[in-house]
mmCIF file of C-alpha atoms and ligand atoms in Angstrom:
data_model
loop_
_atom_site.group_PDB
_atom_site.id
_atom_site.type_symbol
_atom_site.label_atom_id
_atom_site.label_comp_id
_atom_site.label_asym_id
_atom_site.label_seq_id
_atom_site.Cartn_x
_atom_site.Cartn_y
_atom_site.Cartn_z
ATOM 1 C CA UNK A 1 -3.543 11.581 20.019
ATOM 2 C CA UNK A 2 -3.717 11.409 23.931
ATOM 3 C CA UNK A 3 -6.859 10.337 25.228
ATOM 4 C CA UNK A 4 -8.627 12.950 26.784
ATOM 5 C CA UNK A 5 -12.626 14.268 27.191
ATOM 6 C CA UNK A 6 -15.926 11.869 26.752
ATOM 7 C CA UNK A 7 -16.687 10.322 23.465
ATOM 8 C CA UNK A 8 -17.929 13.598 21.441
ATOM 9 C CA UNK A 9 -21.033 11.339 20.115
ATOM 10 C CA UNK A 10 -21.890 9.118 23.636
ATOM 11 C CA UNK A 11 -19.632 10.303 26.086
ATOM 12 C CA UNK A 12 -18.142 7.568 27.242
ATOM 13 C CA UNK A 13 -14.602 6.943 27.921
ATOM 14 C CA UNK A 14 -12.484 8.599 24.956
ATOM 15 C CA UNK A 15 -10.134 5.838 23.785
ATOM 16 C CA UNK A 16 -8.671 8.552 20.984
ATOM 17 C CA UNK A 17 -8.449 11.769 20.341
ATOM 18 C CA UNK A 18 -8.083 12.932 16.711
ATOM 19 C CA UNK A 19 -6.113 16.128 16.727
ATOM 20 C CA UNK A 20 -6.635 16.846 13.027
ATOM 21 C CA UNK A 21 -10.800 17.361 13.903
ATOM 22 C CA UNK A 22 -10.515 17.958 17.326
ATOM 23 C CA UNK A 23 -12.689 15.035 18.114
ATOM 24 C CA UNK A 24 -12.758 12.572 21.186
ATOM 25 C CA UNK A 25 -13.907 9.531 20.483
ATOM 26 C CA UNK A 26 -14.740 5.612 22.377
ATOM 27 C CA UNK A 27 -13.419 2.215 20.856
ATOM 28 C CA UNK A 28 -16.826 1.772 19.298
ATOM 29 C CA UNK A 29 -17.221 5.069 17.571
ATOM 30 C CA UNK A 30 -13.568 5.177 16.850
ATOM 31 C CA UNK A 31 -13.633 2.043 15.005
ATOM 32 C CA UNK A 32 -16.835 3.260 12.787
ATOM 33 C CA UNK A 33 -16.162 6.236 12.023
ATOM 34 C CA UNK A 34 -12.445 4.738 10.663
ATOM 35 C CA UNK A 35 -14.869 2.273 8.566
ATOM 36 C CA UNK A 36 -17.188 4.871 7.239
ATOM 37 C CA UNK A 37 -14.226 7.193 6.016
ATOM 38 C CA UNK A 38 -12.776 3.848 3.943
ATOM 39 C CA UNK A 39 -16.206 3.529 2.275
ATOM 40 C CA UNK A 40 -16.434 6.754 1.445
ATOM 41 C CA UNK A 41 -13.303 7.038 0.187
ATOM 42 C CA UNK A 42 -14.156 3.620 -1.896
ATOM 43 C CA UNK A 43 -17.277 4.956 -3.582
ATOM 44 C CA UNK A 44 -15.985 8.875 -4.196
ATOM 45 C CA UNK A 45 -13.118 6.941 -5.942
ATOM 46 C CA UNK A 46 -14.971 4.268 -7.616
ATOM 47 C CA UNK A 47 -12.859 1.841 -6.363
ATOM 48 C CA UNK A 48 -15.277 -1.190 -6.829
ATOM 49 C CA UNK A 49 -18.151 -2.907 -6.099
ATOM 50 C CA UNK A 50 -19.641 -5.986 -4.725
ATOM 51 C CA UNK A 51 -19.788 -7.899 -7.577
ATOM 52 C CA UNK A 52 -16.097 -7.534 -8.658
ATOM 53 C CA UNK A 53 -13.478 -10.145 -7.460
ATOM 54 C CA UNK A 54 -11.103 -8.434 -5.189
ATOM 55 C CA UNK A 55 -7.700 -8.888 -3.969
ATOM 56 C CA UNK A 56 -6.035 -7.283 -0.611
ATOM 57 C CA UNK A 57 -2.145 -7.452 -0.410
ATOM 58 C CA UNK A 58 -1.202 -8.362 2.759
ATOM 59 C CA UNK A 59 1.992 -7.843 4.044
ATOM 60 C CA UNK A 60 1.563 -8.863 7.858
ATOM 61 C CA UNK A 61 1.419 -5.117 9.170
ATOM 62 C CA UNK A 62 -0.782 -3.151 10.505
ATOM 63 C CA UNK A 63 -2.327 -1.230 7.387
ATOM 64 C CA UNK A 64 -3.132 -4.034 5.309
ATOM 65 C CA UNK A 65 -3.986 -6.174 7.979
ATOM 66 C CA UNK A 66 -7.001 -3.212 8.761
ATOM 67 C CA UNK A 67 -7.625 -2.943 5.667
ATOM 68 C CA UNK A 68 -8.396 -6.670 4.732
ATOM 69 C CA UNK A 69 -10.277 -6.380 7.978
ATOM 70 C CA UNK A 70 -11.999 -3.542 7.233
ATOM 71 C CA UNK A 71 -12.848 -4.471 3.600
ATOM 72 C CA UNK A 72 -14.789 -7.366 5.121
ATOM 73 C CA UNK A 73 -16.427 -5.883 7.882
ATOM 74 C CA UNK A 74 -17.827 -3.312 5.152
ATOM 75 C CA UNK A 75 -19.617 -6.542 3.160
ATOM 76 C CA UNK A 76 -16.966 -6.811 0.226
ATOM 77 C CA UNK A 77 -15.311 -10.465 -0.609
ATOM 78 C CA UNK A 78 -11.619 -10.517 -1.059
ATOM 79 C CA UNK A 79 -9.255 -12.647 -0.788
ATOM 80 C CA UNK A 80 -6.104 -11.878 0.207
ATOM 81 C CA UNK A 81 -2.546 -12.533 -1.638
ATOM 82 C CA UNK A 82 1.344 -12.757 0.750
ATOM 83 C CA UNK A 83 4.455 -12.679 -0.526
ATOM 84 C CA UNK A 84 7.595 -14.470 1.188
ATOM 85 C CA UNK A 85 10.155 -12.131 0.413
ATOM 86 C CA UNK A 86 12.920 -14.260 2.200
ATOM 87 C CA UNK A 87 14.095 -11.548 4.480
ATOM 88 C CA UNK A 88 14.927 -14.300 7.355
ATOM 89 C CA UNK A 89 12.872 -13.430 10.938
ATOM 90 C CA UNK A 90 10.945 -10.326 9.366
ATOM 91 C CA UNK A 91 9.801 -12.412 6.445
ATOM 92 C CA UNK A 92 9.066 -15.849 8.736
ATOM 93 C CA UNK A 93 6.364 -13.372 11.244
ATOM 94 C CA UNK A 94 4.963 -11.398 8.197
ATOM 95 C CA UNK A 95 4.266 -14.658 6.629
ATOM 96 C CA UNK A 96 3.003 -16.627 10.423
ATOM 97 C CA UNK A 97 1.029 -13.465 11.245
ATOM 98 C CA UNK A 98 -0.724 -13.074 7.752
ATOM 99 C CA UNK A 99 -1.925 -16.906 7.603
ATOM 100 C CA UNK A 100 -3.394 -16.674 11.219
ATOM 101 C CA UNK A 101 -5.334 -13.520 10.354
ATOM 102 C CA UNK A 102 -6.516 -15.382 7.406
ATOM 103 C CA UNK A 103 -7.591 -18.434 9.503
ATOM 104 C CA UNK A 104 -8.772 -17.109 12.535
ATOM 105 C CA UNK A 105 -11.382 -14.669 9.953
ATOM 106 C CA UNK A 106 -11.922 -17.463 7.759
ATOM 107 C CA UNK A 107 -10.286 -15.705 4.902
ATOM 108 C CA UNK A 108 -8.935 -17.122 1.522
ATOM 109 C CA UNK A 109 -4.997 -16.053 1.472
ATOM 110 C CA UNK A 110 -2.688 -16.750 -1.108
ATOM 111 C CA UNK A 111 0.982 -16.989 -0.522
ATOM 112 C CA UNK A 112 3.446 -16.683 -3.068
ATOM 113 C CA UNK A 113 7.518 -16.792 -2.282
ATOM 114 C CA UNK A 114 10.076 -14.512 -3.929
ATOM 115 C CA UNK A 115 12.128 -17.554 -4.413
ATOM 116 C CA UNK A 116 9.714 -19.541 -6.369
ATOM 117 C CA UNK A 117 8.984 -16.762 -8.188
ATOM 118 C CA UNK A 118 12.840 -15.440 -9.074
ATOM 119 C CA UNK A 119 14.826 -17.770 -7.999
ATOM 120 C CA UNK A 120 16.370 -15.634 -5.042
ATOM 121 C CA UNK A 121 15.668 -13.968 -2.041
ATOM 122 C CA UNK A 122 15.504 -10.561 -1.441
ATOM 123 C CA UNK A 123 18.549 -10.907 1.309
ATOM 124 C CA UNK A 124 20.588 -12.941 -1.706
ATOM 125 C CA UNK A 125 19.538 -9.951 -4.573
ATOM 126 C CA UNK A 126 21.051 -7.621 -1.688
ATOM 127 C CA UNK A 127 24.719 -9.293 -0.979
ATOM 128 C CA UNK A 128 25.065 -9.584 -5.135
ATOM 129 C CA UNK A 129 23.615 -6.279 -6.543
ATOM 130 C CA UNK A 130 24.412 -2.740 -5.675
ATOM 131 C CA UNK A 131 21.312 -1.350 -6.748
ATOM 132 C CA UNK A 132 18.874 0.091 -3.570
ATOM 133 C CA UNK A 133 17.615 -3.184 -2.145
ATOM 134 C CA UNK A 134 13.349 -0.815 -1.654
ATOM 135 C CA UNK A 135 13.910 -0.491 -5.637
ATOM 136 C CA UNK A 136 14.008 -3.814 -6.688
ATOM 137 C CA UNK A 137 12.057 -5.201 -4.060
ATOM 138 C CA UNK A 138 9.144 -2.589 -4.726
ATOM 139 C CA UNK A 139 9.849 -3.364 -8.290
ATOM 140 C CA UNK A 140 9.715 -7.278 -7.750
ATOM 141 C CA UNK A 141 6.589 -7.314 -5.715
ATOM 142 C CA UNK A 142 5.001 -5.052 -8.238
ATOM 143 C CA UNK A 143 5.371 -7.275 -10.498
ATOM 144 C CA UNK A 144 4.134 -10.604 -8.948
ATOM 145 C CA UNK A 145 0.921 -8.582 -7.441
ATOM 146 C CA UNK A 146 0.090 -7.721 -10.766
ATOM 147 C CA UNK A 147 0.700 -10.810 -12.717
ATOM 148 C CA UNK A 148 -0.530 -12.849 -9.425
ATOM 149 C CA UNK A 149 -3.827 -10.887 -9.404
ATOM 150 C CA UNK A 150 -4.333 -10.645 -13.715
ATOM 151 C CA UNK A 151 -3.655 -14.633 -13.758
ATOM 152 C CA UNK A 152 -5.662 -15.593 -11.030
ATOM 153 C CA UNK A 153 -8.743 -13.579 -12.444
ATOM 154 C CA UNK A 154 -8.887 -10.658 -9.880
ATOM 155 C CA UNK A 155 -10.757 -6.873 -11.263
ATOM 156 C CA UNK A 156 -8.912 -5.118 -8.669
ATOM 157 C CA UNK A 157 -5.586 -5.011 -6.496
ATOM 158 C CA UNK A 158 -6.458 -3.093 -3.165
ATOM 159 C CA UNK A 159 -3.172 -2.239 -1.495
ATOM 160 C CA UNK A 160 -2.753 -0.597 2.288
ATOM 161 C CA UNK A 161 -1.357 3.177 1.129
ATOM 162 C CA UNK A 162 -2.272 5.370 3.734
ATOM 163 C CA UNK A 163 -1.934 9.326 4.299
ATOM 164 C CA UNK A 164 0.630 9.534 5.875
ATOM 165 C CA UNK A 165 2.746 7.259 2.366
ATOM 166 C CA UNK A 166 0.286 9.102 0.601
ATOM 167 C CA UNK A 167 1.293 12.891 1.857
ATOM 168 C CA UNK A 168 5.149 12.113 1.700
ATOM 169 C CA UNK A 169 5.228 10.776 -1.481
ATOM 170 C CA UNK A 170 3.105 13.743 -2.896
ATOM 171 C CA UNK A 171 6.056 15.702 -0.798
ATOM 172 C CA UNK A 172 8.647 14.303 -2.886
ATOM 173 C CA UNK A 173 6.666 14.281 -6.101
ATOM 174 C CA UNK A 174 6.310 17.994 -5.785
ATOM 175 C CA UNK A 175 9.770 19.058 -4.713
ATOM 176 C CA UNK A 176 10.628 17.269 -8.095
ATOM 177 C CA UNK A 177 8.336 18.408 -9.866
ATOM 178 C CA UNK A 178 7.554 15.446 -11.654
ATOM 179 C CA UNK A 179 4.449 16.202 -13.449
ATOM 180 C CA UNK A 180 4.305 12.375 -14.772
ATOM 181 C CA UNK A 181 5.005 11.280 -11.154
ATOM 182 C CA UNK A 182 1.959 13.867 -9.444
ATOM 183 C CA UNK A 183 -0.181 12.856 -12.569
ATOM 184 C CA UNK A 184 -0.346 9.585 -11.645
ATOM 185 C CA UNK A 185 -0.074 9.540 -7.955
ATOM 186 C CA UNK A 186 -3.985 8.850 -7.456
ATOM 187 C CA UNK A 187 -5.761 6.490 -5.628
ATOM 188 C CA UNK A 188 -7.165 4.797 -8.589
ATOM 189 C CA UNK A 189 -4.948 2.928 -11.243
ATOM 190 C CA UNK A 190 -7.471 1.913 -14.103
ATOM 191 C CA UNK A 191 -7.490 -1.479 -15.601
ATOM 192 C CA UNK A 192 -5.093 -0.994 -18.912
ATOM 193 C CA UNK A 193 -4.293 -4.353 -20.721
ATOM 194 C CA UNK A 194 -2.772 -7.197 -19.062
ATOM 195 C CA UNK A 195 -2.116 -4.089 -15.603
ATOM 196 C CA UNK A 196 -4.537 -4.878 -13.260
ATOM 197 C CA UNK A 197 -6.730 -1.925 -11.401
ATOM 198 C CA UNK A 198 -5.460 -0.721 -8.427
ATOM 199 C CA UNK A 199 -6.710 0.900 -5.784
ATOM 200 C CA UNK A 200 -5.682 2.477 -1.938
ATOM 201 C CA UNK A 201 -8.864 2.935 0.162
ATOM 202 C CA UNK A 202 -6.548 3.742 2.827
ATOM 203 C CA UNK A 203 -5.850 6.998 1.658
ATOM 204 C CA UNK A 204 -7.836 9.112 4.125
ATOM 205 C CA UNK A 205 -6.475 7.635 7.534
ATOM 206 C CA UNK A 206 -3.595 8.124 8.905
ATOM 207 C CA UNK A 207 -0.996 5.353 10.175
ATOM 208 C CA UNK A 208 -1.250 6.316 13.730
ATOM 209 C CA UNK A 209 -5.097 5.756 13.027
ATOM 210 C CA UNK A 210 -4.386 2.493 11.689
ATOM 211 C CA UNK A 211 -2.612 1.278 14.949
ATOM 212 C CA UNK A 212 -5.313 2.547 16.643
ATOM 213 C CA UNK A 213 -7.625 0.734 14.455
ATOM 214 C CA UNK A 214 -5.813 -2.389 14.963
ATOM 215 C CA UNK A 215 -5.777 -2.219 19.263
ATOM 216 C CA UNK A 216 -9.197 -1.601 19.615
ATOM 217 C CA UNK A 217 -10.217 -4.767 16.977
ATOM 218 C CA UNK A 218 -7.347 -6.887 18.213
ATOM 219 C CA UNK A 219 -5.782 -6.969 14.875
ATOM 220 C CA UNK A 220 -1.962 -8.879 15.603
ATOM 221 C CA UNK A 221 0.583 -7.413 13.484
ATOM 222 C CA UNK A 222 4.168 -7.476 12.643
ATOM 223 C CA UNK A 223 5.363 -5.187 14.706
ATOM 224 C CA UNK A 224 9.598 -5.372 13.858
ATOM 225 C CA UNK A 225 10.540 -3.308 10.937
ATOM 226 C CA UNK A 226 12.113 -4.983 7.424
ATOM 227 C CA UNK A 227 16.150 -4.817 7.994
ATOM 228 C CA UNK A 228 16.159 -2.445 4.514
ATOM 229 C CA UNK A 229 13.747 0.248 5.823
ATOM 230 C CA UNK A 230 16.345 2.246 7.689
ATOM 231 C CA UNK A 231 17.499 5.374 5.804
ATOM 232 C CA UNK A 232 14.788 5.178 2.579
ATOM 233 C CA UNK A 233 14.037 8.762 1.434
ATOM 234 C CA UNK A 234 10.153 8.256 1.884
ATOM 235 C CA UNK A 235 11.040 7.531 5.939
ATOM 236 C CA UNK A 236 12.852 11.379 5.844
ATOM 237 C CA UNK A 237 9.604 12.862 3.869
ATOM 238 C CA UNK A 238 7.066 11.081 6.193
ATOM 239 C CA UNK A 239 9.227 12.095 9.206
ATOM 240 C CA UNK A 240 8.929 15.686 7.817
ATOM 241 C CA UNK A 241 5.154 15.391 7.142
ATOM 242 C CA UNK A 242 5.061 14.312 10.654
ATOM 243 C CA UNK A 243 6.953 17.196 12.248
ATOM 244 C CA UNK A 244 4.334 19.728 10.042
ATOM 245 C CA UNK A 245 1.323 17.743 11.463
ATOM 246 C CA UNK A 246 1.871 18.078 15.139
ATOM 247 C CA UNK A 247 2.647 21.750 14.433
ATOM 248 C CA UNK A 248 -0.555 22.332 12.318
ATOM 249 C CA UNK A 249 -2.833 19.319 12.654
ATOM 250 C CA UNK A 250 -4.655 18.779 9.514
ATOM 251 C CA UNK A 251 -2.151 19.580 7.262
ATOM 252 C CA UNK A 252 -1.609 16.120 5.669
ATOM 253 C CA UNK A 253 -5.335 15.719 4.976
ATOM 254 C CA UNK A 254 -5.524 19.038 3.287
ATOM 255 C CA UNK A 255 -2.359 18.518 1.416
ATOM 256 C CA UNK A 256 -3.674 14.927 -0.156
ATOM 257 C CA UNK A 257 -7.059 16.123 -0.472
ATOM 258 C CA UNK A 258 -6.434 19.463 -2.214
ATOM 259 C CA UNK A 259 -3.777 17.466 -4.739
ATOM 260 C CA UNK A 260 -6.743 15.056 -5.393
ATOM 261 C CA UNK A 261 -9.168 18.115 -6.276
ATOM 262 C CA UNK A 262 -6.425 19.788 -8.204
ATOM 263 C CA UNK A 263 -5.220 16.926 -9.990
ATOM 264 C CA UNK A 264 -6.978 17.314 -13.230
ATOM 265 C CA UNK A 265 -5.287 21.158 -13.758
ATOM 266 C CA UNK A 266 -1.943 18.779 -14.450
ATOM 267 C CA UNK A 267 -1.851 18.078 -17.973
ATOM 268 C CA UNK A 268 -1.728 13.885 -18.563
ATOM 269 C CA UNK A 269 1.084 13.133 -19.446
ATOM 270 C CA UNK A 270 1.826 11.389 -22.970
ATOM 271 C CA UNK A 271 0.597 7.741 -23.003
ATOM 272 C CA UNK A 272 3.356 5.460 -22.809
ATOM 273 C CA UNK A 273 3.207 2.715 -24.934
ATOM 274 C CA UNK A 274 3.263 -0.748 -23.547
ATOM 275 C CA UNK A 275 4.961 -3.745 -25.472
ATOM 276 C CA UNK A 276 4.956 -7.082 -24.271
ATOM 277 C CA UNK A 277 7.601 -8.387 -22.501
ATOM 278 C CA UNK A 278 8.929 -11.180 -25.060
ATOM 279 C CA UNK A 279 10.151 -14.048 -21.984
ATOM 280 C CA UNK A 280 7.081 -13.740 -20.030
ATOM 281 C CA UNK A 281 4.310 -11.635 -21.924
ATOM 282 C CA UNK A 282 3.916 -9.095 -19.136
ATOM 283 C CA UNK A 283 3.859 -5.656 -20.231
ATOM 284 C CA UNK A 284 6.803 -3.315 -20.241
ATOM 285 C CA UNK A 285 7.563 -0.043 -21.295
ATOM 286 C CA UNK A 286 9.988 -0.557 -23.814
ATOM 287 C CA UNK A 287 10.532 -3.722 -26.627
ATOM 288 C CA UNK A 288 13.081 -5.304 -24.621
ATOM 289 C CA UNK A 289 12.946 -7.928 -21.652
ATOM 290 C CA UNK A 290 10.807 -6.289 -18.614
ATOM 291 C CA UNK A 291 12.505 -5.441 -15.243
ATOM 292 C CA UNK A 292 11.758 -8.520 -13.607
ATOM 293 C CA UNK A 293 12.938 -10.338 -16.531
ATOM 294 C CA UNK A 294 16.250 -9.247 -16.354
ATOM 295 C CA UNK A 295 16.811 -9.322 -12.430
ATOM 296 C CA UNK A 296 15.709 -13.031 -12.706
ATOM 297 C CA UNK A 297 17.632 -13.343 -15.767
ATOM 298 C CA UNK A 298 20.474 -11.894 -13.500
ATOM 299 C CA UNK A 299 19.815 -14.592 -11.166
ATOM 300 C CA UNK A 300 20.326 -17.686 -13.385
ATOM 301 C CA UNK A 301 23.558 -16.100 -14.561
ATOM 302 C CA UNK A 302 24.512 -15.936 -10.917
ATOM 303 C CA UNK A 303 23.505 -19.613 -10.010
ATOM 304 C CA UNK A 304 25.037 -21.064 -13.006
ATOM 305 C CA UNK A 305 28.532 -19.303 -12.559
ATOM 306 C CA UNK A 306 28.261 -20.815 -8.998
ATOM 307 C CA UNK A 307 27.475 -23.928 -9.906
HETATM 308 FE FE1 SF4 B 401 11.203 -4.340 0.489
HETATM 309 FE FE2 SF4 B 401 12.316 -1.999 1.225
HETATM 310 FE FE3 SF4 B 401 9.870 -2.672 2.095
HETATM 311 FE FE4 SF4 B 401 12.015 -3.976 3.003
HETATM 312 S S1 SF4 B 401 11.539 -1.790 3.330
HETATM 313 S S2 SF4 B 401 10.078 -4.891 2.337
HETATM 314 S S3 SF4 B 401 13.327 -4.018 1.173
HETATM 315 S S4 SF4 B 401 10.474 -2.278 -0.044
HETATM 316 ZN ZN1 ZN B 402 -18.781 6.939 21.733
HETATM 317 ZN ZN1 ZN B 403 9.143 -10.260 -18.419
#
């Protein structure tokens, strides 16, 4: 994305240049044109409207910082939700950086810990389990984002996906050929039972986009990486995606937005049926305690046997 030519609409300075439409653009029409694609990417989806109550997870980095930002700069109220994760200097700015964006934009964030909510920190789950530490952390915040936003009264969970999570994890969907996994890899999760809708408006722009987004609005954002994200398998697939892109620009784009045309050609696959977890009355896919259950179930076993 060097900077190079006038704006193509005013001519002024370029402050980008998007290789995927061969299109210079300034700060100002840079930062519109970013907006324009979220709304349209909001009402092609259905994602909501302005009378539902609406909930951005923030994590402190760039994308959902934007896309808070964004979401209020297009006219929509919602609030925003943090979780502490406990993962020592990355967790302590993700959490500082989060609550200043919600002050300084006069923004209603709420912030939830890991270890209120389990017991345990993420670090803690780590040094005791051999299980991937992304899996049960993706699985724990899934968990409390859902129940956070169903509790608290919230139609829709907007989270910060963006193309370039979007085109790896169709990547690795479709080397597996998971048909389930494709199915539902959409950027609309419809409200079913006590599972909240979700939604990723972020889709359409890319993360390089999103940095962009963030220098020319001043958007702070955590800019050190969580100690676990070295070596996950979606880093190798977006690092892949990556290499395609600056070989044929475009490519992620077409590859998400041809999947989300061609979607409906994959057969749905058989409803699962969802029981209620019996400790906390989440649901679950089978009749026995849910995931979250267990690890925190895991975690009082722990703590007593230390005790
Ligand atoms: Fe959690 Fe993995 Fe993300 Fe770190 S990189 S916050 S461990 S999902
Ligand atoms: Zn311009
Ligand atoms: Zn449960």
């Amino acid at each position: 994305m060097a900077r190079q030519k006038g704006c193509r609409i005013c001519k002024k300075e370029a402050f980008i240049h998007l290789r995927y439409a061969n299109l210079p653009l300034c700060k100002e029409h840079f930062v519109s044109r970013t907006e324009s694609v979220v709304q349209e990417a909001i009402n092609k989806f259905r994602m909501f409207s302005r009378k539902d109550k609406l909930l951005v997870a923030v994590s402190g980095g760039k994308d959902s910082l934007a896309l808070w930002h964004i979401i209020a700069k297009l006219g929509y109220n919602a609030d925003g939700i943090h979780i502490d994760l406990g993962l020592g200097e990355f967790s302590r700015l993700s959490s500082k950086i989060s609550r200043d964006f919600a002050e300084k934009h006069g923004l209603y964030l709420h912030m939830l810990s890991i270890n209120e909510e389990l017991g345990a920190s993420i670090h803690s789950l780590v040094k005791k389990r051999y299980e991937k530490p992304c899996s049960f952390c993706g699985a724990v915040k899934r968990y409390i984002l859902n129940k956070a936003s169903y509790e608290l009264g919230y139609d829709v969970l907007i989270t910060g996906h963006n193309l370039d999570d979007e085109s790896a994890r169709l990547l690795g969907n479709v080397l597996n050929w998971d048909e389930e996994y494709i199915y539902h890899q959409y950027p609309v999760l419809p409200k079913e039972g006590k599972m909240v809708k979700k939604v990723k408006p972020l889709v359409f722009i890319s993360r390089k986009e999103l940095a962009s987004y963030c220098e020319a609005e001043g958007i702070e954002h955590i800019k050190i990486a969580c100690p676990y994200a070295t070596g996950a398998r979606s880093l190798v697939l977006t690092d892949i995606m990556e290499q395609i892109e600056s070989r044929y620009p475009a490519t992620k784009l077409r590859f998400v937005k041809g999947f989300y045309k061609l979607r409906d050609r994959f057969m749905p696959p058989e409803k699962v049926i969802l029981y209620e977890c019996p400790d906390c009355g989440m649901p679950t896919s089978s009749e026995r305690l849910c995931r979250f259950c267990r690890i925190k179930n895991g975690v009082k076993h722990d703590t007593a046997q230390t005790d």
